[in-house]
């Protein structure tokens, strides 16, 4: 039933509107983002976060352990510090001396098969010199860093590697996916990062104490709260939504459902309206102050700030109309750019946790690996499914060079995917090195082949003759129950910007401060503005993605 | 690794995905799926001029024109056709490395939500929707290079084997898969 008490179905935005790369590349984190799901759970369930060991020398070499006790289980982060950064391992259970000894050796060993099923996530991080050295020096002298300096860099550590779910021998996700606290995506990785952020703060305090002795100051909680961890992601993460259509569908569908639920509200309290307006004002301040590398991003940020100012004026009159949020979202669709539209779409959920937070339970899906093709489905049905999703591409001239200018390849398992000229994937007129990420082109090819078969024939007959279309057929069948699983753009065109895919994924993870290094790499912060895990309170566990909202 | 090795051996990505999944399921049941795949890829290379796919999926007996059925091609067809298989089962002629068809038999059981039974000249094995069962028969099946099989609905429901979290592949087989996987990697660009 809808929030307005009627039985009419919610009006979700159609996939053809939502699943465009430029819109996905404008998504903002929201209540459903996985980092927020984690901080909410930590607060609601009263997890105990403790520092159990901190044995580091004056250079930062040594180890520290932190434990998150959920009440039902414990997870421990063992951090091995070096003068430049650290490696850290999140393990299932508490850490004992044997674990510290064993993992201290393992993380220095070879890169393959060095973990056991007890290890859930491996992190590699380095100090961010722009802030680290100054923070240590100032604190050692008994002085605080000023807020502007902290905001300029915003991180004490930059995470270069976050490896879980079987990578480097860590535990398979299957082993832990049924645990309530880890069921939502990326909870293991985010818990490890949350504890690592704690370590970064403690490490700076430790080194300041080493240098300054009794006069050393501790970083003021309000300032420490502003600090996040730096992350940068490239093509490996960019392909994630392409590889996981079922899972990505659940993410987008949950968000769209949440937006639709709010839009359907008929009575909007003025204080909720003003809360959203205030949060967007904070976002505008943060975007204005953001230091970004690319001129194109500066231009885009300036446009967003302008849009948010227009939005603030428009919201100044308070809620109006039968369905005020629906009216506002429609106005934004007509008058704002995509960044502004999606910033508003995320923000309108904020006052309505009771209405939307439950959708967070619907954002994990295992069908991507387990879905089996129904070979009994008819050829005609398959053609219709492909046409419904990729109809826009069926009549395009795929012989045009620009349409297939790029190919995804790999040169080595350890390096991750590459995106380059098609010639890199070719040999002897074939493309043996191309990864199966050209979703639309492959769907169009399958659609054409299906046309040679009688519409009533079972799908399995075509697959027997043309196994090269198996991937496209599987995806087409998935699209029948996962309408937001497929991106409605060409993923091998000359104008592809993988950074759009990165932005979409990282916004769902809950990252902020999007700063593209180029069109294939995106730098972000995680947990910036969030209280530290042991300090979460009901009023602070949630709105922290809006800068200053919990300070 | 198994997926990339299958692709490196020339299987289309969709079948390579299926091969990887079959190996994963076997390894989870304590069977060395990596060795089975390494042997299969070698066999397919030797028979590369013959189609290893079943010629007629609507028949009661499936056979390949070249005389040997690939367990991945055949298994995926079984899974695809699970609900349209003849009620008294289907005969499979000359399946090479037949252990690899076991995960697909489990798929059929899942699609039918019922036990299915796989039999061959020297063994019989039932598996249900829960997964590959623990059985000494499986160990013997893993040693067979090529055999005829019969798959039919029904049979005793045997619980699935406890899942193993770590594969322990034969070193030579693993090395063969690594070499095969390397064939799907693009050459590195010359940094100069």
XYZ file of C-alpha atoms in Angstrom:
743
model
C 0.000 0.000 0.000
C 1.175 3.520 -0.704
C 2.101 5.952 2.039
C -1.076 7.913 1.268
C -3.158 4.896 2.192
C -4.356 4.050 -1.309
C -3.719 0.859 -3.242
C -2.551 2.580 -6.386
C 0.929 1.446 -7.436
C 3.782 3.819 -6.744
C 4.976 5.738 -9.760
C 8.649 4.847 -10.051
C 10.721 6.667 -12.606
C 11.110 4.413 -15.645
C 14.395 2.559 -16.287
C 14.798 4.392 -19.590
C 15.055 7.618 -17.604
C 17.073 6.388 -14.653
C 19.530 3.988 -16.250
C 21.346 6.511 -18.410
C 25.029 6.979 -17.744
C 24.816 10.739 -17.337
C 22.136 10.384 -14.649
C 23.922 7.511 -12.904
C 26.994 9.716 -12.943
C 25.077 12.346 -11.006
C 23.839 10.159 -8.124
C 24.346 11.299 -4.569
C 24.507 9.139 -1.464
C 21.272 8.789 0.470
C 19.732 7.095 3.506
C 20.052 3.735 1.772
C 23.786 4.059 1.102
C 25.711 1.214 2.640
C 27.961 3.306 4.871
C 24.856 4.822 6.430
C 23.235 1.438 6.835
C 26.332 0.429 8.793
C 26.454 3.483 11.064
C 22.725 3.192 11.741
C 23.103 -0.459 12.688
C 26.108 0.203 14.922
C 24.108 2.817 16.810
C 20.770 1.016 16.938
C 22.256 -2.290 18.035
C 24.702 -0.663 20.424
C 27.852 -2.278 19.093
C 30.805 -1.945 21.440
C 33.930 -0.662 19.746
C 37.147 -1.143 21.688
C 40.833 -0.652 21.112
C 42.443 -3.763 22.531
C 46.089 -3.263 21.678
C 48.206 -0.371 20.510
C 51.835 -1.440 20.329
C 53.459 1.050 17.976
C 56.885 2.619 18.244
C 57.875 6.225 17.716
C 57.843 5.826 13.917
C 54.465 4.143 13.772
C 55.819 0.657 13.299
C 54.013 -2.079 15.199
C 50.452 -3.249 15.519
C 47.104 -2.250 16.931
C 43.830 -4.122 17.254
C 40.270 -2.860 17.375
C 37.188 -4.961 18.043
C 33.581 -4.380 17.053
C 31.344 -6.422 19.348
C 27.867 -6.624 17.857
C 26.474 -8.518 20.818
C 26.146 -11.658 18.725
C 29.589 -11.714 17.139
C 32.914 -9.938 17.202
C 34.984 -8.625 14.320
C 38.526 -7.447 14.878
C 40.749 -5.232 12.792
C 44.435 -5.971 13.163
C 46.501 -3.056 11.866
C 50.184 -3.350 11.088
C 51.674 0.123 11.037
C 54.726 1.291 9.116
C 56.360 4.723 8.920
C 54.439 5.315 5.661
C 51.055 3.790 6.294
C 49.648 0.457 7.273
C 48.129 -2.839 6.235
C 45.089 -4.087 8.077
C 43.037 -7.249 8.183
C 39.480 -7.575 9.432
C 39.015 -11.005 10.961
C 35.971 -12.947 12.035
C 36.124 -13.059 15.843
C 38.525 -11.516 18.290
C 42.233 -11.203 17.653
C 44.711 -13.131 19.755
C 48.479 -13.220 19.786
C 48.567 -16.065 17.279
C 46.470 -14.081 14.801
C 48.762 -11.084 15.116
C 51.833 -13.251 14.629
C 50.344 -15.206 11.721
C 48.943 -12.231 9.827
C 52.025 -10.131 10.497
C 53.917 -12.702 8.442
C 51.160 -13.275 5.910
C 50.760 -9.659 4.834
C 54.431 -9.501 3.985
C 54.233 -12.708 1.961
C 53.180 -13.381 -1.575
C 49.977 -11.845 -2.836
C 48.106 -15.057 -3.502
C 46.477 -17.445 -1.117
C 47.867 -15.823 1.947
C 44.647 -15.404 3.875
C 42.363 -17.968 5.475
C 38.598 -18.164 5.640
C 38.742 -16.308 8.933
C 40.048 -13.185 7.239
C 37.263 -11.072 5.782
C 38.954 -8.020 4.345
C 42.446 -6.768 3.642
C 43.244 -3.047 3.559
C 46.354 -1.245 2.438
C 46.632 2.434 3.283
C 49.206 5.178 3.236
C 49.431 8.398 5.168
C 48.169 11.490 3.383
C 51.223 13.726 3.712
C 49.354 16.969 3.014
C 47.618 16.729 6.358
C 49.383 14.037 8.335
C 52.725 15.696 8.981
C 51.191 19.068 9.782
C 48.580 17.489 12.042
C 51.234 15.633 13.997
C 53.436 18.734 14.273
C 50.606 21.028 15.354
C 49.216 18.589 17.884
C 52.700 17.892 19.227
C 52.994 21.627 19.879
C 49.691 21.563 21.717
C 47.771 23.282 18.932
C 44.779 22.215 16.905
C 44.656 22.137 13.152
C 42.284 24.773 11.855
C 39.088 23.574 10.288
C 39.881 25.083 6.896
C 43.129 23.146 6.659
C 41.348 19.939 7.582
C 38.625 20.516 5.033
C 41.130 21.263 2.303
C 42.558 17.729 2.393
C 39.980 16.001 4.517
C 41.859 12.760 5.071
C 44.652 11.468 7.257
C 45.023 8.265 5.273
C 44.382 7.170 1.745
C 43.323 3.582 1.179
C 45.028 2.078 -1.867
C 43.531 -1.377 -1.609
C 40.303 -2.793 -0.205
C 40.148 -6.523 -0.846
C 37.404 -8.855 0.326
C 34.957 -11.474 -0.921
C 37.602 -14.036 -1.840
C 40.195 -11.627 -3.174
C 43.715 -12.555 -2.028
C 42.302 -15.548 -0.235
C 39.895 -13.697 2.020
C 36.658 -15.467 2.931
C 34.069 -15.972 0.219
C 31.021 -13.798 0.630
C 28.904 -16.979 0.744
C 30.343 -17.786 4.152
C 29.051 -14.615 5.782
C 26.258 -13.333 3.557
C 23.503 -14.752 5.756
C 24.586 -12.769 8.808
C 22.139 -9.916 9.346
C 24.879 -7.377 10.016
C 26.731 -8.275 6.808
C 23.836 -8.938 4.484
C 23.822 -5.498 2.882
C 26.584 -5.014 0.308
C 30.054 -3.868 1.323
C 29.432 -4.080 5.082
C 32.656 -6.000 5.713
C 34.712 -3.516 3.754
C 33.019 -0.519 5.345
C 33.402 -1.882 8.873
C 37.102 -2.389 8.191
C 37.351 1.178 6.867
C 35.442 2.598 9.830
C 37.883 0.936 12.229
C 40.857 1.995 10.125
C 39.676 5.583 10.347
C 39.767 5.172 14.115
C 43.315 3.901 13.851
C 44.378 6.885 11.720
C 43.092 9.265 14.378
C 44.788 7.323 17.172
C 48.027 7.058 15.251
C 48.253 10.811 14.756
C 47.618 11.289 18.481
C 50.290 8.711 19.291
C 52.929 10.310 17.076
C 52.057 13.763 18.397
C 52.512 12.457 21.938
C 55.832 10.906 20.988
C 57.013 14.235 19.564
C 55.420 16.613 22.026
C 55.225 14.688 25.255
C 52.884 16.048 27.899
C 52.108 19.257 26.030
C 50.713 17.391 23.003
C 47.061 17.960 22.254
C 44.499 15.449 20.987
C 42.653 16.297 17.807
C 39.412 17.968 18.898
C 36.445 15.607 18.358
C 34.618 18.098 16.140
C 37.654 18.384 13.888
C 38.394 14.675 13.893
C 34.813 14.071 12.868
C 35.391 16.024 9.649
C 38.113 13.639 8.554
C 37.344 10.724 6.288
C 39.450 8.128 4.599
C 40.550 8.707 1.039
C 39.720 6.186 -1.634
C 40.292 6.187 -5.334
C 38.658 3.752 -7.696
C 39.189 2.909 -11.324
C 37.967 0.540 -13.972
C 37.823 -2.462 -11.637
C 34.987 -0.867 -9.698
C 33.550 0.841 -12.785
C 32.575 -2.516 -14.267
C 30.852 -3.625 -11.051
C 27.322 -2.530 -12.060
C 27.797 -4.172 -15.456
C 28.887 -7.472 -13.936
C 26.071 -7.561 -11.384
C 22.795 -6.619 -13.102
C 20.619 -8.319 -10.474
C 22.394 -6.686 -7.584
C 22.549 -3.270 -9.206
C 18.864 -3.558 -9.998
C 18.104 -3.960 -6.301
C 20.134 -0.884 -5.453
C 18.472 1.319 -8.030
C 15.026 -0.102 -7.420
C 15.295 0.462 -3.673
C 16.307 4.067 -4.234
C 13.607 4.664 -6.829
C 11.015 3.068 -4.557
C 12.130 5.307 -1.711
C 11.854 8.415 -3.891
C 8.413 7.323 -5.072
C 7.226 6.666 -1.510
C 8.220 10.153 -0.453
C 6.753 11.682 -3.611
C 3.426 10.011 -2.866
C 3.095 11.709 0.531
C 0.113 14.021 0.632
C 0.784 15.760 3.918
C 4.239 17.274 4.362
C 5.160 18.939 7.616
C 6.863 22.308 7.188
C 9.701 21.199 9.489
C 10.448 18.245 7.193
C 10.425 20.550 4.209
C 12.836 22.926 5.909
C 15.052 20.068 7.044
C 15.577 19.024 3.437
C 16.185 22.606 2.434
C 18.762 23.023 5.209
C 20.600 19.827 4.267
C 20.790 20.927 0.644
C 22.162 24.277 1.786
C 24.915 22.376 3.613
C 25.601 20.395 0.478
C 25.861 23.633 -1.503
C 28.380 24.997 1.003
C 30.460 21.855 0.762
C 30.404 21.797 -3.030
C 31.377 25.468 -3.100
C 34.351 24.801 -0.848
C 35.390 21.562 -2.545
C 38.858 21.352 -4.039
C 38.577 19.358 -7.239
C 41.230 18.631 -9.806
C 39.502 18.738 -13.173
C 38.265 22.012 -14.710
C 35.239 20.149 -16.040
C 34.332 19.087 -12.508
C 34.754 22.657 -11.280
C 32.290 23.776 -13.932
C 29.923 21.010 -12.969
C 30.163 21.853 -9.275
C 29.476 25.510 -10.038
C 26.366 24.512 -11.967
C 25.210 22.372 -9.055
C 25.687 25.240 -6.613
C 23.657 27.499 -8.903
C 20.930 24.882 -9.134
C 20.861 24.396 -5.373
C 20.478 28.152 -4.924
C 17.499 28.148 -7.290
C 16.092 25.185 -5.449
C 16.473 26.977 -2.116
C 14.506 29.928 -3.473
C 11.813 27.640 -4.832
C 11.545 25.787 -1.513
C 11.377 29.052 0.409
C 7.629 29.176 -0.018
C 7.146 25.964 1.952
C 5.253 22.827 0.913
C 2.380 23.282 -1.475
C 0.065 21.241 -3.667
C -1.521 17.818 -3.150
C 1.786 16.020 -3.100
C 4.432 18.621 -2.314
C 7.489 16.412 -2.806
C 6.196 15.096 -6.118
C 5.596 18.658 -7.225
C 9.079 19.710 -6.167
C 10.743 16.748 -7.889
C 8.792 17.487 -11.067
C 9.833 21.131 -10.902
C 13.448 20.043 -10.472
C 13.135 17.775 -13.499
C 12.107 20.740 -15.599
C 14.427 23.356 -14.187
C 17.605 21.784 -12.780
C 20.506 19.820 -14.197
C 20.950 16.136 -13.427
C 23.264 16.822 -10.464
C 20.665 19.049 -8.871
C 17.809 16.651 -9.598
C 19.594 13.711 -8.018
C 20.834 15.729 -5.047
C 17.205 16.609 -4.346
C 16.021 13.036 -4.924
C 18.463 11.782 -2.299
C 17.716 14.580 0.142
C 13.936 14.196 0.182
C 14.316 10.811 1.895
C 16.037 12.333 4.909
C 13.016 13.100 7.106
C 11.398 9.748 6.386
C 13.540 6.998 7.854
C 10.486 5.041 8.944
C 9.218 5.097 5.393
C 12.344 4.205 3.456
C 15.016 2.600 5.655
C 13.406 -0.830 5.450
C 14.223 -0.865 1.746
C 17.837 -1.346 2.772
C 16.983 -5.004 3.354
C 16.194 -5.375 -0.353
C 19.593 -4.379 -1.671
C 21.369 -7.752 -1.668
C 20.734 -10.302 -4.385
C 22.553 -13.510 -5.302
C 20.886 -14.147 -8.637
C 23.830 -12.744 -10.553
C 25.719 -15.957 -9.959
C 22.907 -18.430 -9.538
C 20.378 -17.441 -12.173
C 19.861 -20.261 -14.666
C 18.667 -19.625 -18.189
C 15.189 -20.876 -18.940
C 15.845 -22.586 -22.246
C 12.172 -23.345 -22.637
C 11.303 -19.674 -23.098
C 10.348 -18.917 -26.659
C 12.527 -17.147 -29.178
C 9.791 -14.566 -29.617
C 9.718 -13.843 -25.894
C 13.489 -13.357 -25.893
C 13.368 -10.930 -28.797
C 10.701 -8.948 -26.983
C 12.789 -8.794 -23.817
C 15.843 -7.566 -25.689
C 13.784 -5.019 -27.582
C 12.246 -3.737 -24.342
C 15.655 -2.995 -22.859
C 17.844 -2.288 -25.876
C 15.242 -1.167 -28.388
C 16.955 2.204 -28.648
C 20.049 0.455 -30.047
C 18.567 -2.065 -32.466
C 18.548 0.251 -35.458
C 21.891 1.899 -34.835
C 24.694 1.316 -37.302
C 27.079 -0.787 -35.239
C 29.610 -0.794 -38.072
C 30.362 2.849 -37.283
C 33.797 3.061 -35.760
C 32.818 5.332 -32.879
C 30.133 2.919 -31.676
C 32.682 0.174 -30.992
C 35.802 2.248 -30.614
C 36.672 0.845 -27.206
C 37.144 -2.637 -25.793
C 37.491 -3.819 -22.208
C 40.455 -6.166 -21.789
C 42.782 -7.536 -19.157
C 46.506 -8.010 -19.424
C 46.947 -9.619 -16.062
C 44.704 -10.731 -13.246
C 46.475 -8.520 -10.721
C 46.188 -5.303 -12.726
C 42.449 -5.309 -13.344
C 40.553 -4.401 -16.478
C 41.710 -1.938 -19.093
C 39.678 0.110 -21.507
C 41.395 0.979 -24.729
C 41.212 1.010 -28.508
C 39.484 -2.011 -29.980
C 42.691 -3.048 -31.700
C 44.097 -4.008 -28.280
C 41.540 -6.806 -28.049
C 41.968 -8.117 -31.562
C 44.017 -10.841 -33.140
C 43.565 -12.349 -36.585
C 40.285 -10.559 -37.144
C 38.707 -11.843 -33.919
C 38.567 -10.297 -30.448
C 39.812 -13.072 -28.180
C 40.882 -10.626 -25.504
C 37.673 -8.621 -25.153
C 35.860 -8.925 -21.836
C 32.094 -9.498 -22.042
C 31.127 -5.958 -21.061
C 29.799 -4.717 -24.406
C 26.304 -5.389 -23.167
C 24.244 -3.470 -25.681
C 26.246 -4.481 -28.738
C 26.049 -8.135 -27.680
C 22.306 -7.865 -27.071
C 21.815 -6.414 -30.554
C 23.825 -9.266 -32.064
C 21.794 -11.856 -30.162
C 18.562 -10.162 -31.219
C 19.636 -10.389 -34.873
C 20.518 -14.081 -34.568
C 17.219 -14.836 -32.857
C 15.512 -13.437 -35.942
C 16.652 -16.483 -37.911
C 14.612 -18.842 -35.704
C 10.864 -19.433 -35.554
C 9.370 -17.286 -32.791
C 7.765 -20.277 -31.068
C 10.958 -22.372 -30.856
C 12.527 -22.847 -27.428
C 15.503 -20.668 -26.626
C 17.730 -23.667 -25.924
C 17.860 -24.560 -29.621
C 19.384 -21.235 -30.532
C 21.849 -21.448 -27.633
C 22.927 -24.907 -28.741
C 23.837 -23.471 -32.153
C 25.164 -20.112 -30.943
C 26.687 -20.426 -27.479
C 28.420 -17.076 -28.008
C 25.064 -15.426 -27.248
C 24.612 -17.169 -23.924
C 25.674 -14.140 -21.882
C 23.329 -11.795 -23.744
C 20.398 -14.190 -23.447
C 20.986 -14.644 -19.750
C 21.033 -10.902 -19.224
C 17.895 -10.504 -21.301
C 16.064 -13.005 -19.125
C 17.317 -11.239 -16.006
C 15.982 -7.958 -17.380
C 12.546 -9.549 -17.303
C 12.522 -9.406 -13.492
C 15.234 -6.803 -12.894
C 14.152 -3.759 -14.882
C 16.892 -1.494 -13.517
C 19.685 -3.997 -14.174
C 20.808 -2.767 -17.562
C 22.400 0.551 -18.421
C 20.716 2.152 -21.413
C 23.903 3.427 -23.023
C 26.706 2.082 -25.143
C 29.517 0.766 -22.939
C 32.109 0.583 -25.712
C 31.430 3.877 -27.501
C 34.178 6.418 -28.052
C 32.481 8.852 -25.671
C 32.146 6.441 -22.718
C 33.067 7.992 -19.362
C 33.631 5.164 -16.865
C 33.688 7.747 -14.107
C 29.879 7.817 -14.375
C 29.767 4.138 -13.445
C 32.163 4.800 -10.583
C 30.070 7.656 -9.260
C 26.956 5.486 -9.240
C 28.607 2.654 -7.330
C 30.432 4.906 -4.892
C 27.301 6.900 -4.131
C 25.580 3.696 -3.095
C 28.582 2.767 -0.992
C 28.130 6.115 0.730
C 31.211 7.988 -0.413
C 31.232 11.767 -0.685
C 33.398 14.540 -2.129
C 33.556 13.168 -5.658
C 36.740 14.379 -7.310
C 37.494 12.773 -10.672
C 41.178 12.454 -11.411
C 40.263 11.801 -15.054
C 37.307 10.204 -16.814
C 38.415 6.753 -15.596
C 39.344 7.330 -11.974
C 37.384 8.876 -9.144
C 38.729 10.027 -5.785
C 36.305 10.157 -2.873
C 36.147 10.231 0.902
C 34.349 7.719 3.089
C 32.946 8.450 6.536
C 33.893 12.126 6.235
C 31.695 13.948 8.749
C 30.646 10.774 10.514
C 31.069 10.363 14.243
C 33.575 7.635 15.125
C 31.974 4.221 15.625
C 32.001 4.376 19.421
C 30.515 7.881 19.435
C 27.429 7.309 17.301
C 24.175 8.598 18.779
C 20.617 8.371 17.434
C 20.750 11.953 16.222
C 24.183 11.598 14.595
C 24.183 8.096 13.116
C 22.371 9.209 10.007
C 22.672 12.654 8.440
C 26.466 12.867 8.521
C 26.907 12.756 4.741
C 25.711 16.359 4.723
C 28.745 18.320 5.940
C 28.331 19.823 9.357
C 24.967 18.187 9.930
C 26.175 16.408 13.066
C 28.987 18.681 14.223
C 40.790 -18.840 -12.778
C 38.643 -21.677 -14.169
C 36.486 -19.198 -16.039
C 39.447 -17.466 -17.604
C 41.089 -20.786 -18.429
C 37.963 -21.918 -20.251
C 37.843 -18.666 -22.160
C 41.537 -18.954 -22.970
C 40.822 -22.389 -24.408
C 38.364 -20.839 -26.839
C 35.004 -21.237 -25.124
C 32.702 -18.218 -25.500
C 32.409 -16.165 -22.304
C 28.909 -17.487 -21.584
C 30.151 -21.071 -21.557
C 33.319 -20.071 -19.733
C 31.083 -18.670 -16.991
C 29.310 -22.028 -16.833
C 32.610 -23.895 -16.678
C 33.806 -21.677 -13.852
C 30.623 -22.211 -11.941
C 30.771 -25.988 -12.406
C 34.345 -26.091 -11.145
C 33.399 -23.956 -8.166
C 30.534 -26.272 -7.239
C 32.722 -29.362 -7.520
C 35.469 -27.800 -5.416
C 32.886 -26.794 -2.813
C 31.852 -30.466 -2.667
C 35.440 -31.534 -2.113
C 36.076 -32.716 -5.692
C 39.043 -31.375 -7.653
C 37.081 -29.544 -10.313
C 40.214 -27.747 -11.486
C 41.808 -31.035 -12.509
C 38.630 -32.076 -14.314
C 38.534 -28.827 -16.256
C 42.237 -28.919 -17.083
C 41.794 -32.413 -18.520
C 38.663 -31.372 -20.392
C 40.341 -28.384 -22.010
C 43.152 -30.655 -23.158
C 40.645 -33.134 -24.590
C 38.731 -30.393 -26.387
C 41.921 -29.066 -27.906
C 42.653 -32.510 -29.297
C 39.142 -32.718 -30.738
C 38.865 -29.125 -31.874
C 37.671 -30.077 -35.351
C 34.598 -31.898 -34.016
C 31.522 -30.264 -32.544
C 31.104 -31.484 -28.956
C 27.532 -30.177 -28.607
C 24.452 -32.428 -28.619
C 22.968 -32.424 -32.087
C 19.277 -32.857 -31.246
C 17.997 -31.553 -27.939
C 14.456 -32.779 -28.463
C 15.569 -36.432 -28.766
C 15.655 -38.987 -25.956
C 19.321 -39.633 -26.637
C 21.820 -36.833 -27.058
C 24.936 -37.372 -29.105
C 27.539 -35.190 -30.770
C 28.398 -35.493 -34.450
C 32.033 -35.991 -33.474
C 31.235 -38.802 -31.058
C 32.152 -37.025 -27.833
C 29.934 -34.730 -25.806
C 31.477 -31.808 -23.934
C 30.120 -31.824 -20.359
C 29.860 -28.044 -20.328
C 27.934 -27.822 -23.614
C 25.800 -30.790 -22.606
C 25.340 -29.670 -19.024
C 24.197 -26.192 -19.985
C 21.743 -27.711 -22.467
C 20.412 -30.002 -19.724
C 20.007 -27.052 -17.413
C 18.365 -24.979 -20.157
C 15.984 -27.795 -21.082
C 15.346 -29.046 -17.533
C 11.585 -28.656 -17.680
C 11.320 -30.065 -21.200
C 13.359 -33.232 -20.749
C 11.599 -36.545 -21.493
C 9.866 -37.907 -18.357
C 11.948 -41.072 -18.405
C 15.164 -39.155 -18.805
C 17.761 -38.587 -21.454
C 20.720 -40.654 -22.585
C 24.046 -38.893 -23.156
C 26.487 -40.603 -25.485
C 30.226 -40.426 -24.878
C 30.497 -37.612 -22.348
C 34.126 -36.662 -21.770
C 35.207 -35.825 -18.214
C 31.703 -36.689 -17.005
C 32.301 -35.455 -13.460
C 31.813 -31.932 -14.809
C 28.210 -32.671 -15.663
C 27.342 -33.235 -12.022
C 26.746 -29.553 -11.118
C 24.358 -29.304 -14.074
C 22.473 -32.359 -12.859
C 21.998 -30.445 -9.605
C 20.687 -27.533 -11.688
C 18.123 -29.837 -13.251
C 17.121 -31.031 -9.767
C 16.689 -27.427 -8.692
C 14.651 -26.527 -11.730
C 12.406 -29.532 -11.137
C 12.571 -29.151 -7.350
C 13.065 -32.904 -7.215
C 15.814 -35.474 -7.039
C 17.434 -36.630 -10.268
C 19.582 -39.695 -10.834
C 22.681 -39.966 -12.977
C 23.850 -43.439 -13.950
C 26.694 -44.864 -16.021
C 28.216 -48.256 -16.692
C 29.742 -48.633 -13.263
C 27.855 -46.297 -10.998
C 24.687 -44.530 -10.015
C 24.233 -41.302 -8.110
C 21.224 -39.295 -7.018
C 21.352 -35.612 -6.243
C 18.740 -33.198 -5.009
C 18.256 -29.453 -5.185
C 20.568 -28.864 -2.219
C 23.720 -29.667 -4.146
C 26.303 -32.314 -4.952
C 25.995 -35.172 -2.434
C 28.905 -36.728 -0.538
C 29.672 -40.053 -2.151
C 32.566 -42.335 -2.939
C 30.899 -42.829 -6.286
C 31.800 -39.258 -7.172
C 35.459 -39.985 -6.622
C 35.198 -42.879 -9.071
C 33.291 -40.767 -11.582
C 36.059 -38.170 -11.426
C 38.501 -40.785 -12.678
C 36.472 -41.661 -15.779
C 37.671 -40.050 -18.983
C 34.649 -40.730 -21.152
C 31.407 -42.594 -20.653
C 27.775 -42.742 -21.589
C 25.385 -41.337 -18.999
C 21.702 -41.452 -18.309
C 19.908 -38.720 -16.400
C 16.354 -39.193 -15.215
C 14.055 -37.691 -12.598
C 13.614 -39.486 -9.280
C 15.832 -41.374 -6.861
C 16.623 -41.164 -3.173
C 17.130 -37.676 -1.852
C 20.669 -37.437 -0.545
C 21.709 -34.370 1.453
C 24.385 -32.193 -0.099
C 27.996 -32.559 0.909
C 29.287 -30.036 3.453
C 30.736 -27.131 1.527
C 34.504 -26.731 1.412
C 35.648 -23.138 1.517
C 39.025 -23.757 -0.059
C 39.887 -25.645 -3.249
C 42.964 -27.860 -3.170
C 43.716 -28.329 -6.853
C 46.329 -30.648 -8.230
C 49.433 -28.548 -8.885
C 49.883 -29.666 -12.497
C 46.214 -29.049 -13.275
C 46.400 -25.606 -11.719
C 49.475 -24.785 -13.764
C 47.646 -25.871 -16.918
C 44.715 -23.615 -16.067
C 47.044 -20.685 -15.443
C 48.599 -21.156 -18.877
C 45.205 -21.433 -20.522
C 43.909 -18.361 -18.686
C 46.875 -16.398 -19.962
C 45.530 -16.791 -23.480
C 42.598 -14.503 -22.752
C 44.861 -11.707 -21.532
C 45.671 -9.039 -24.081
C 49.357 -8.510 -24.787
C 50.847 -5.730 -22.724
C 51.397 -2.523 -24.572
C 54.988 -1.621 -25.172
C 55.721 1.120 -22.634
C 58.257 2.627 -25.019
